[in-house]
Short mmCIF file of C-alpha atoms in Angstrom, two decimals:
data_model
loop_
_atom_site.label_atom_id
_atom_site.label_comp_id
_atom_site.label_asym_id
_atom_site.label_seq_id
_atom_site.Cartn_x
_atom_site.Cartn_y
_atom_site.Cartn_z
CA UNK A 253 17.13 13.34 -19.53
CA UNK A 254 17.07 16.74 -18.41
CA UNK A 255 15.32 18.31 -21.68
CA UNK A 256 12.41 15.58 -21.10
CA UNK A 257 12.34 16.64 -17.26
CA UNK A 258 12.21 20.19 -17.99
CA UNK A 259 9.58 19.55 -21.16
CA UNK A 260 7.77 17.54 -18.18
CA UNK A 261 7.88 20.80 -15.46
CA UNK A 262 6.71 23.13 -18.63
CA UNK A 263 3.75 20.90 -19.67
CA UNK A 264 2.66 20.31 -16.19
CA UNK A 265 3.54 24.41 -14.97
CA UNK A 266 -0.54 25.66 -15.90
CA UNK A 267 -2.01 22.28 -14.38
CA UNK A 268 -3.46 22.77 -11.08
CA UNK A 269 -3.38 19.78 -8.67
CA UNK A 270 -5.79 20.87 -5.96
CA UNK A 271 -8.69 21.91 -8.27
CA UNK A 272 -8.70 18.19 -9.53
CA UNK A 273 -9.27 16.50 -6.14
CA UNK A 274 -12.89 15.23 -7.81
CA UNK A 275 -10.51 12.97 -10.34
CA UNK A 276 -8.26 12.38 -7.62
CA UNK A 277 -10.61 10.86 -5.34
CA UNK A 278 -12.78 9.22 -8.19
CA UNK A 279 -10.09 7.05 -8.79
CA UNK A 280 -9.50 4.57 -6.29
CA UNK A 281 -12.85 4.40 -6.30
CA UNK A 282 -13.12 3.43 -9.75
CA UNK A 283 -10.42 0.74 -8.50
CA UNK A 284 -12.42 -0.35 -5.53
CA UNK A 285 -15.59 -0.93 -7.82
CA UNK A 286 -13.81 -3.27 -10.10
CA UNK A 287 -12.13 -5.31 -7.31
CA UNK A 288 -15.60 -6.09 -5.81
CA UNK A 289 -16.45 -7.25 -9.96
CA UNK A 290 -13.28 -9.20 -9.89
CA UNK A 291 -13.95 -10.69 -6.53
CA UNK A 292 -17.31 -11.92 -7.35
CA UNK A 293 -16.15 -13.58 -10.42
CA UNK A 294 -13.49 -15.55 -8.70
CA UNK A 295 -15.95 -16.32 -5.63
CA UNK A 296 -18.41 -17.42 -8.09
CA UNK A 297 -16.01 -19.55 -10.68
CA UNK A 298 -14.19 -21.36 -7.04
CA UNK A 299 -17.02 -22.31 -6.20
CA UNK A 300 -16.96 -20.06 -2.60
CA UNK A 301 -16.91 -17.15 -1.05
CA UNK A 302 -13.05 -17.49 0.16
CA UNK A 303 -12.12 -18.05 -2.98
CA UNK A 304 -12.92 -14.08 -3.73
CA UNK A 305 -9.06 -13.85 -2.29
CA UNK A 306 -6.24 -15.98 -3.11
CA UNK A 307 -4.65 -16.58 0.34
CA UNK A 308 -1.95 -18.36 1.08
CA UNK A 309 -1.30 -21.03 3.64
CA UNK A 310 0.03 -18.42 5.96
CA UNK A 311 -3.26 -17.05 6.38
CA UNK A 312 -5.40 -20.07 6.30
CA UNK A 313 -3.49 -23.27 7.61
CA UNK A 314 -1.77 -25.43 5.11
CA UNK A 315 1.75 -27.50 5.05
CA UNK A 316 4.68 -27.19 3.06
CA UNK A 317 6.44 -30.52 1.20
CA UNK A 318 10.40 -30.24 0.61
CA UNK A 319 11.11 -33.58 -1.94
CA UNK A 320 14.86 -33.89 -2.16
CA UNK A 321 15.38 -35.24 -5.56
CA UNK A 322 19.52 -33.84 -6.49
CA UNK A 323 20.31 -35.05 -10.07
CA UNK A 324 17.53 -36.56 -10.78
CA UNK A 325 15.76 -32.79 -11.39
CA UNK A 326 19.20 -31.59 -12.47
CA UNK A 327 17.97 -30.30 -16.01
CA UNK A 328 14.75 -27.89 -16.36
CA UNK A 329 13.07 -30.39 -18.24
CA UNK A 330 13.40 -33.32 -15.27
CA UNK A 331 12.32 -30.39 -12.50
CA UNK A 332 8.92 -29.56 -14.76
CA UNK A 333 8.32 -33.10 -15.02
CA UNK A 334 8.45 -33.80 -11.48
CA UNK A 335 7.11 -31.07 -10.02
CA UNK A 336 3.79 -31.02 -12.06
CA UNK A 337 3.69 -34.88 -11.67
CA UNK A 338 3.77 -34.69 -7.73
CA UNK A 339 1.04 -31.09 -8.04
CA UNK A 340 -1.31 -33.33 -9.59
CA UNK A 341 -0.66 -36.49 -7.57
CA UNK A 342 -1.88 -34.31 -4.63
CA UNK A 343 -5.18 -32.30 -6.28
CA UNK A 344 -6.14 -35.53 -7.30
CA UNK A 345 -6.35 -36.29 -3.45
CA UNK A 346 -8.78 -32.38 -3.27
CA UNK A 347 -6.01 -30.80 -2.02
CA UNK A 348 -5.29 -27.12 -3.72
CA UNK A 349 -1.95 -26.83 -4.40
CA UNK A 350 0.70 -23.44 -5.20
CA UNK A 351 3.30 -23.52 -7.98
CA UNK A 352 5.90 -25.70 -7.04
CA UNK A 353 9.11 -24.26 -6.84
CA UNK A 354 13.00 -25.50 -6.91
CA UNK A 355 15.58 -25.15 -4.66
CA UNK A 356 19.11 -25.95 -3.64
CA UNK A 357 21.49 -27.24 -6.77
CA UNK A 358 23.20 -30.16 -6.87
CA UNK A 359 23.02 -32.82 -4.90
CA UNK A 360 20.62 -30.65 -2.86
CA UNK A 361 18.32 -29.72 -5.21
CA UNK A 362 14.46 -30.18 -4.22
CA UNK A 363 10.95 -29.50 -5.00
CA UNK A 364 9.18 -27.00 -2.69
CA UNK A 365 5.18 -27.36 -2.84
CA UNK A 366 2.59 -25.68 -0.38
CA UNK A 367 -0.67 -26.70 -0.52
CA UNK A 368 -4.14 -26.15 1.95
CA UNK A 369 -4.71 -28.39 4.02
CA UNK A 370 -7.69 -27.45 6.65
CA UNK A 371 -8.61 -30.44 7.77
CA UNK A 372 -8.36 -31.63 11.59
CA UNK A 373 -6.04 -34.10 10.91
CA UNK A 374 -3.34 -32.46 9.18
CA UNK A 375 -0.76 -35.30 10.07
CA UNK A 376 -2.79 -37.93 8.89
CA UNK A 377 -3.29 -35.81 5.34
CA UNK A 378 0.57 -35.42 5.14
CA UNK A 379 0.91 -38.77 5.73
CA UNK A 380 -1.04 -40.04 3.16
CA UNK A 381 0.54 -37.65 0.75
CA UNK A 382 4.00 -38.84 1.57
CA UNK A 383 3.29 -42.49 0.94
CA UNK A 384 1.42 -41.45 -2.23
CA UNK A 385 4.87 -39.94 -3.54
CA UNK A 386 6.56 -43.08 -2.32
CA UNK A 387 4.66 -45.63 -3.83
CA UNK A 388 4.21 -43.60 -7.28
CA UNK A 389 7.64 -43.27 -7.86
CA UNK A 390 9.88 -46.07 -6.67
CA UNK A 391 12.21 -45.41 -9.59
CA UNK A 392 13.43 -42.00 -7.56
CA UNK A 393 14.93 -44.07 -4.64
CA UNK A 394 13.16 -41.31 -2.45
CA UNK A 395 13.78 -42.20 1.42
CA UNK A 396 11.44 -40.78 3.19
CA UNK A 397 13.65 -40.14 7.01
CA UNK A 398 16.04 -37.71 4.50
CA UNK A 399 14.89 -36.68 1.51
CA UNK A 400 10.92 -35.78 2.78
CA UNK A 401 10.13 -32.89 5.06
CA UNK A 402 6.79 -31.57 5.46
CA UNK A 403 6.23 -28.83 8.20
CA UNK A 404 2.73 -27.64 8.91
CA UNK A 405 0.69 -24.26 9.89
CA UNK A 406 -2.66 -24.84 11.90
CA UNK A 407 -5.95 -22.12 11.65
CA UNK A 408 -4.58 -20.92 14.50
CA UNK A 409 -1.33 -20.12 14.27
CA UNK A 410 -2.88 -18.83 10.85
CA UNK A 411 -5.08 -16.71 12.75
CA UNK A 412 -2.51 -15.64 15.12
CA UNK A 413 -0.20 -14.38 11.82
CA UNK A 414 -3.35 -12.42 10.56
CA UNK A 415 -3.84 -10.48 13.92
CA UNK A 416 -0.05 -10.07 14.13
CA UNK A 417 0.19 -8.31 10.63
CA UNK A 418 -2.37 -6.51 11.08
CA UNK A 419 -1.18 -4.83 14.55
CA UNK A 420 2.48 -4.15 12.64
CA UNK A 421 0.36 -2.53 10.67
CA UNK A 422 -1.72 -0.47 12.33
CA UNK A 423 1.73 0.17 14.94
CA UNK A 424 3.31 1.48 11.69
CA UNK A 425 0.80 3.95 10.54
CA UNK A 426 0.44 5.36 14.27
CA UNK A 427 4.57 5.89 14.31
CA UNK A 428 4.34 7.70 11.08
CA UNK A 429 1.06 9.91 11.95
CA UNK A 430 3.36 11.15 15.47
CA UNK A 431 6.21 11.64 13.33
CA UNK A 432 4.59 13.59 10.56
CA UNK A 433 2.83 15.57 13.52
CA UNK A 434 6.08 16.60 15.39
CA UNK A 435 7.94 17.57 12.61
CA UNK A 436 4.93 19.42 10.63
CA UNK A 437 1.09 19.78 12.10
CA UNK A 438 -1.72 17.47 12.84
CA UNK A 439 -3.92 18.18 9.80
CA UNK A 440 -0.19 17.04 7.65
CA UNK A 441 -0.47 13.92 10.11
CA UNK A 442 -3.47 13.20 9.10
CA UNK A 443 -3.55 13.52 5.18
CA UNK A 444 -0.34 11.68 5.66
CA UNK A 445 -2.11 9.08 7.16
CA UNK A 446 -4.92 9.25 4.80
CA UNK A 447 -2.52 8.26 2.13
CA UNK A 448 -1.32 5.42 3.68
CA UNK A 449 -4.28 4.07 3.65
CA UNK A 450 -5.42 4.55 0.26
CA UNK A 451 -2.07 3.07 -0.40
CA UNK A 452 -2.47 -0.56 1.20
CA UNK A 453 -6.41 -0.17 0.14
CA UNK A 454 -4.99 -0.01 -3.56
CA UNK A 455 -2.03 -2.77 -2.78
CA UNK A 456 -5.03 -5.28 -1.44
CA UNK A 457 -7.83 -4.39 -4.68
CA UNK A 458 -4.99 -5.16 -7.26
CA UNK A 459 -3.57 -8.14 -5.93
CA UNK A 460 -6.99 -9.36 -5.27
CA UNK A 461 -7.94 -8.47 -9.16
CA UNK A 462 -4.89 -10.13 -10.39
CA UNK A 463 -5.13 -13.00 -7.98
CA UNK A 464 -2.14 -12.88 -6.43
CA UNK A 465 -1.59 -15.05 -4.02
CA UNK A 466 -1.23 -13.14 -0.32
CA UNK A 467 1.15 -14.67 2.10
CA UNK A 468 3.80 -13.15 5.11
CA UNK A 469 5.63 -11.56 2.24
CA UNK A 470 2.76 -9.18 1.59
CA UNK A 471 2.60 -7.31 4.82
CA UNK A 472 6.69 -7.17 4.35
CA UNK A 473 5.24 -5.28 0.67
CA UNK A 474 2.95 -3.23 2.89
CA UNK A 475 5.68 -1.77 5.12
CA UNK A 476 8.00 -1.12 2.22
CA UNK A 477 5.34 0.78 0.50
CA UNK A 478 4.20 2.36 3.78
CA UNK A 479 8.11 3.87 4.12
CA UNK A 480 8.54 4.51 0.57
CA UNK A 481 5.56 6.64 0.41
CA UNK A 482 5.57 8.31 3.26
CA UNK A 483 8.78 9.73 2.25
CA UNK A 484 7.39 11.14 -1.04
CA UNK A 485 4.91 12.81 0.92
CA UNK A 486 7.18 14.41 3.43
CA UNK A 487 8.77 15.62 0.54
CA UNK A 488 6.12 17.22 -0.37
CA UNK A 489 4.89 18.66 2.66
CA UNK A 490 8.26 20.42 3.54
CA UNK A 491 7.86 22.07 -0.16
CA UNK A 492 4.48 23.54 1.03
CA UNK A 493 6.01 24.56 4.52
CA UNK A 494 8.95 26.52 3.35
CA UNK A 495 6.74 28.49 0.85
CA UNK A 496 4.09 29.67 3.07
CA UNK A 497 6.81 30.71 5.51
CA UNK A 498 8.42 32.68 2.23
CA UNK A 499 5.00 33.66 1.72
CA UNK A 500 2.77 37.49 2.52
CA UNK A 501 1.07 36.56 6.03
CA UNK A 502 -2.07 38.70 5.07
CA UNK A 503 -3.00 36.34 2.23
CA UNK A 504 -6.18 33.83 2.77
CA UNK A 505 -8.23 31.32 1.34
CA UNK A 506 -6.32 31.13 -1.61
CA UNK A 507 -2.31 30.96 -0.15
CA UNK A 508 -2.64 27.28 0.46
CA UNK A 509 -4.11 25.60 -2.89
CA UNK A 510 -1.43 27.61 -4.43
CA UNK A 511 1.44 26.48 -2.15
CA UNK A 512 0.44 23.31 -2.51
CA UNK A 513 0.04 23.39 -6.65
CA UNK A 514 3.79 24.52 -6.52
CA UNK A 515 5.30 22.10 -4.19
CA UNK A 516 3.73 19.23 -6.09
CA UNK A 517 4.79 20.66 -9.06
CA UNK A 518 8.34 20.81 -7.88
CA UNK A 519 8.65 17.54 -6.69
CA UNK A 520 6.35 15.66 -9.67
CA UNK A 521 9.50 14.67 -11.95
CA UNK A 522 11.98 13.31 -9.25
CA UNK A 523 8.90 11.32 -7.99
CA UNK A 524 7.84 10.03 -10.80
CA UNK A 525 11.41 9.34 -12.13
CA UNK A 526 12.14 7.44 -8.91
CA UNK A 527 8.74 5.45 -8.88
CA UNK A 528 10.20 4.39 -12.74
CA UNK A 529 13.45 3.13 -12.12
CA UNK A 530 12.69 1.19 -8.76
CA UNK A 531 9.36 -0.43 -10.65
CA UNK A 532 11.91 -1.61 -13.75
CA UNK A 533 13.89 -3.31 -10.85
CA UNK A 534 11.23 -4.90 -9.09
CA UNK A 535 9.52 -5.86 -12.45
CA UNK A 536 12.82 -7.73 -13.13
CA UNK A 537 12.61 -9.75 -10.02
CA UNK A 538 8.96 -10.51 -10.66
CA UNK A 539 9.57 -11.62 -14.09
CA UNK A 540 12.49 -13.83 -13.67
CA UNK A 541 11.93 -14.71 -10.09
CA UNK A 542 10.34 -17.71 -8.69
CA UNK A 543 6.76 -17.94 -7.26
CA UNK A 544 7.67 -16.57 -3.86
CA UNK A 545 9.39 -13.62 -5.25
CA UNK A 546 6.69 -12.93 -7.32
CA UNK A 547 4.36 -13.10 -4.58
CA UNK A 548 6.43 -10.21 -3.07
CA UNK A 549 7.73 -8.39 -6.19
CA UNK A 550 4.11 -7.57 -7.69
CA UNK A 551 2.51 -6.18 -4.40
CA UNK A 552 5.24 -4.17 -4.28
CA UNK A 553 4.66 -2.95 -8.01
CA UNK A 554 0.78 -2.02 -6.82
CA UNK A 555 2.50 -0.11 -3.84
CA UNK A 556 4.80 1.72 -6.07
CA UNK A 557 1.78 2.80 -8.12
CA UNK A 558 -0.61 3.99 -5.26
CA UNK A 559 2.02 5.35 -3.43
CA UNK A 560 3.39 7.33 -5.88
CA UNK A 561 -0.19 8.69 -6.56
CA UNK A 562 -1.49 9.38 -3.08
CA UNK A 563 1.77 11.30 -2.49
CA UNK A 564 1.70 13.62 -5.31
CA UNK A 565 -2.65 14.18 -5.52
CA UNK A 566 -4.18 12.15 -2.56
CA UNK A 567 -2.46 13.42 0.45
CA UNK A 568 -1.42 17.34 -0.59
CA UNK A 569 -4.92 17.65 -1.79
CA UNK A 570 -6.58 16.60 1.12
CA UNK A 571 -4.24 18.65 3.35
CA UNK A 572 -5.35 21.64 1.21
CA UNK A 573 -8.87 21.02 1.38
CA UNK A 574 -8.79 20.72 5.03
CA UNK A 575 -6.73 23.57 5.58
CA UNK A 576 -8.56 25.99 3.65
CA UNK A 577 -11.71 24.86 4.90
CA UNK A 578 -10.59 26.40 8.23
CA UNK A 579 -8.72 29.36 6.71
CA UNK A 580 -12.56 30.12 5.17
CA UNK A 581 -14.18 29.58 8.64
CA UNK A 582 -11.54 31.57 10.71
CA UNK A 583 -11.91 34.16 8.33
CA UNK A 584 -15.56 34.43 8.15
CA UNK A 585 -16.21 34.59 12.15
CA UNK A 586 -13.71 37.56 11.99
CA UNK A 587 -16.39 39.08 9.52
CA UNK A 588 -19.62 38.59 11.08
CA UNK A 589 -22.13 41.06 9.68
CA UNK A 590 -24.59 42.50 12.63
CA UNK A 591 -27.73 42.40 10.55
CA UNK A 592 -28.77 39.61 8.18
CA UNK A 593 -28.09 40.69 4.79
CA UNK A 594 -26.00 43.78 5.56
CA UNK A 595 -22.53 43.37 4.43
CA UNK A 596 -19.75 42.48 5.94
CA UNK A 597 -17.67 45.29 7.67
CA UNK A 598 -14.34 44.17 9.87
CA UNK A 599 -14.79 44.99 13.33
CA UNK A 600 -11.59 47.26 14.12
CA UNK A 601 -10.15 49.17 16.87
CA UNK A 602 -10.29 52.76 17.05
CA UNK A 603 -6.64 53.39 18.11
CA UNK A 604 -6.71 57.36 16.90
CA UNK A 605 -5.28 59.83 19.73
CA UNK A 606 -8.69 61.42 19.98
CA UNK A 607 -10.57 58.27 21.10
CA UNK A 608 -7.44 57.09 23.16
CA UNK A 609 -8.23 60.75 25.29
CA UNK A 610 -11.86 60.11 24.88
CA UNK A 611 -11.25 57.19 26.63
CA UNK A 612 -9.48 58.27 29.56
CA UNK A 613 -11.89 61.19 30.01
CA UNK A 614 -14.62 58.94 30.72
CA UNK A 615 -12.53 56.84 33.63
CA UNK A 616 -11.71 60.20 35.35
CA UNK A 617 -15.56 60.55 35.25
CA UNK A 618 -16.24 57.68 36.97
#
């Protein structure tokens, strides 16, 4: 492992980072672009313009059906028979419906369904899909006071979930921009922040190009990502602080591109060798794992990705493009030439003892 890491440093030692920020930034673009392709497809093909997104009831009002069934789903076979016999019971009724999903064992096992349901009447709906169940399969001795729950979420508790994950959020990227501030500068605060963005941007275009469905779960992703790469990119950052401190003070323009091609450099194995072995174990989870899992396990998989990008060429770039930006304008007010044209001459002090007596000749004078 450490001959590949050290054939990775040598391969990647001539590469610059910083003069690539046009590839860098193309990118997500690129991303963005076919998101609004994929979008339109699935608006188009669902018939509406909500369709474009697959959210879950959490986000637009729905119920939830828990059908205690025990042994009778005891074997895989009985469970898939069930379960996709009471899924299309209900779309035959309109009603769009998730994968169903199985829980409990035993004499506790049941089949777990959500399904939209944004009509006014969402008892009445429930109701009727209950007694549907009931009267469709009398052979499962189903009593409806035990084995039946249904629980619902109205458009405005869904809307009141939206505005909620959104403020945790928007909370969580102003804790990290005060933290990144304190502990390094404002213009690391804000590339930091920068990242983070392009981060949940990314999250939201994949899952919306592989339709996954978004529920709760996802803004629990969005903070895991949100933690896991901000801590790439402090990382990073303290690479680039401790070697401009180790660095000549009368060097430029060119001291920070260069500080930051190194400390990327530095830290571009053990990031990507961490991004690797935490995306085999969450592509475990999102193989073998139910629905819900899945629903959590693959956002996370996006977030690994854009994370682990916007750490390593999103964020250090854009600090270094900011920061030499003002490096070059600092440095060219100290260089003003008097005349247009003329060239540029620094202005400097005459501190020789000649002019220091000239000096003092001319107060006595006065």
């Amino acid at each position: 492992m450490s001959k590949l890491m050290n054939k990775f440093e040598l391969m990647t030692s001539k590469f610059s980072i910083t003069d690539k920020y046009r590839i860098w930034f193309a990118t997500p673009i690129v991303i963005i672009l076919i998101t609004i392709i994929a979008f339109s497809i699935y608006a188009a093909v669902g018939g509406g313009f909500s369709k474009g997104i697959n959210l879950g009831i959490d986000f637009t009002g729905g119920s939830t059906i828990t059908i205690t069934l025990g042994d009778s789903i005891a074997s895989d076979e009985d469970f898939v028979r069930y379960s996709s016999a009471f899924k299309s019971l209900i779309e035959d009724m309109g009603i769009e419906v998730s994968e169903p999903q199985k829980t409990g064992v035993g004499s506790d096992a049941a089949i777990y369904l959500r399904y939209r349901n944004e009509d006014a009447d969402l008892q009445n709906t429930n109701n009727q899909i209950v007694e549907a169940i009931l009267i469709s399969y009398p052979e499962l001795e189903i009593v409806e006071e035990t084995d039946i729950s249904v629980e619902s979420i109205g458009s405005r508790t869904a809307r009141t979930l939206v505005s909620q994950a959104l403020i945790a959020i928007i909370v969580t990227w102003a804790v990290v921009l005060l933290y990144i501030i304190i502990r390094f500068e404002l213009w690391s605060g804000i590339a930091a922040v920068i990242g983070l963005l392009h981060d949940v941007l990314i999250m939201i275009c994949l899952t919306i190009i592989f339709h996954v469905q978004i529920n709760t779960t996802f803004v629990a992703a969005v903070i895991t990502i949100v933690a896991y790469s901000i801590n790439n990119t402090i990382i990073v950052f303290d690479r680039v602080r401790e070697h401009v401190k180790l660095s000549p003070p009368n060097n430029k323009t060119n001291i920070i591109s260069n500080m930051v091609d190194m400390s990327v450099k530095e830290t571009l194995a053990r990031s990507i060798a961490t991004t690797i072995t935490t995306m085999i174990t969450i592509a475990l989870l999102a193989i073998i794992g139910v629905s819900s899992i899945q629903e959590f396990a693959l956002p996370i998989i996006f977030g690994l990705i854009a994370g682990t990008f916007s750490s390593l060429f999103i964020a250090p770039t854009i600090y270094s493009l900011i920061r030499t930006s003002l490096i070059k304008k600092k440095f060219a007010s100290d260089y003003q030439p008097a005349v247009k044209g003329a060239p540029v001459i620094e202005k400097k002090k005459n501190t020789s003892l000649k002019a220091k007596k000239a000096n003092k000749s001319i107060k006595y004078k006065k």
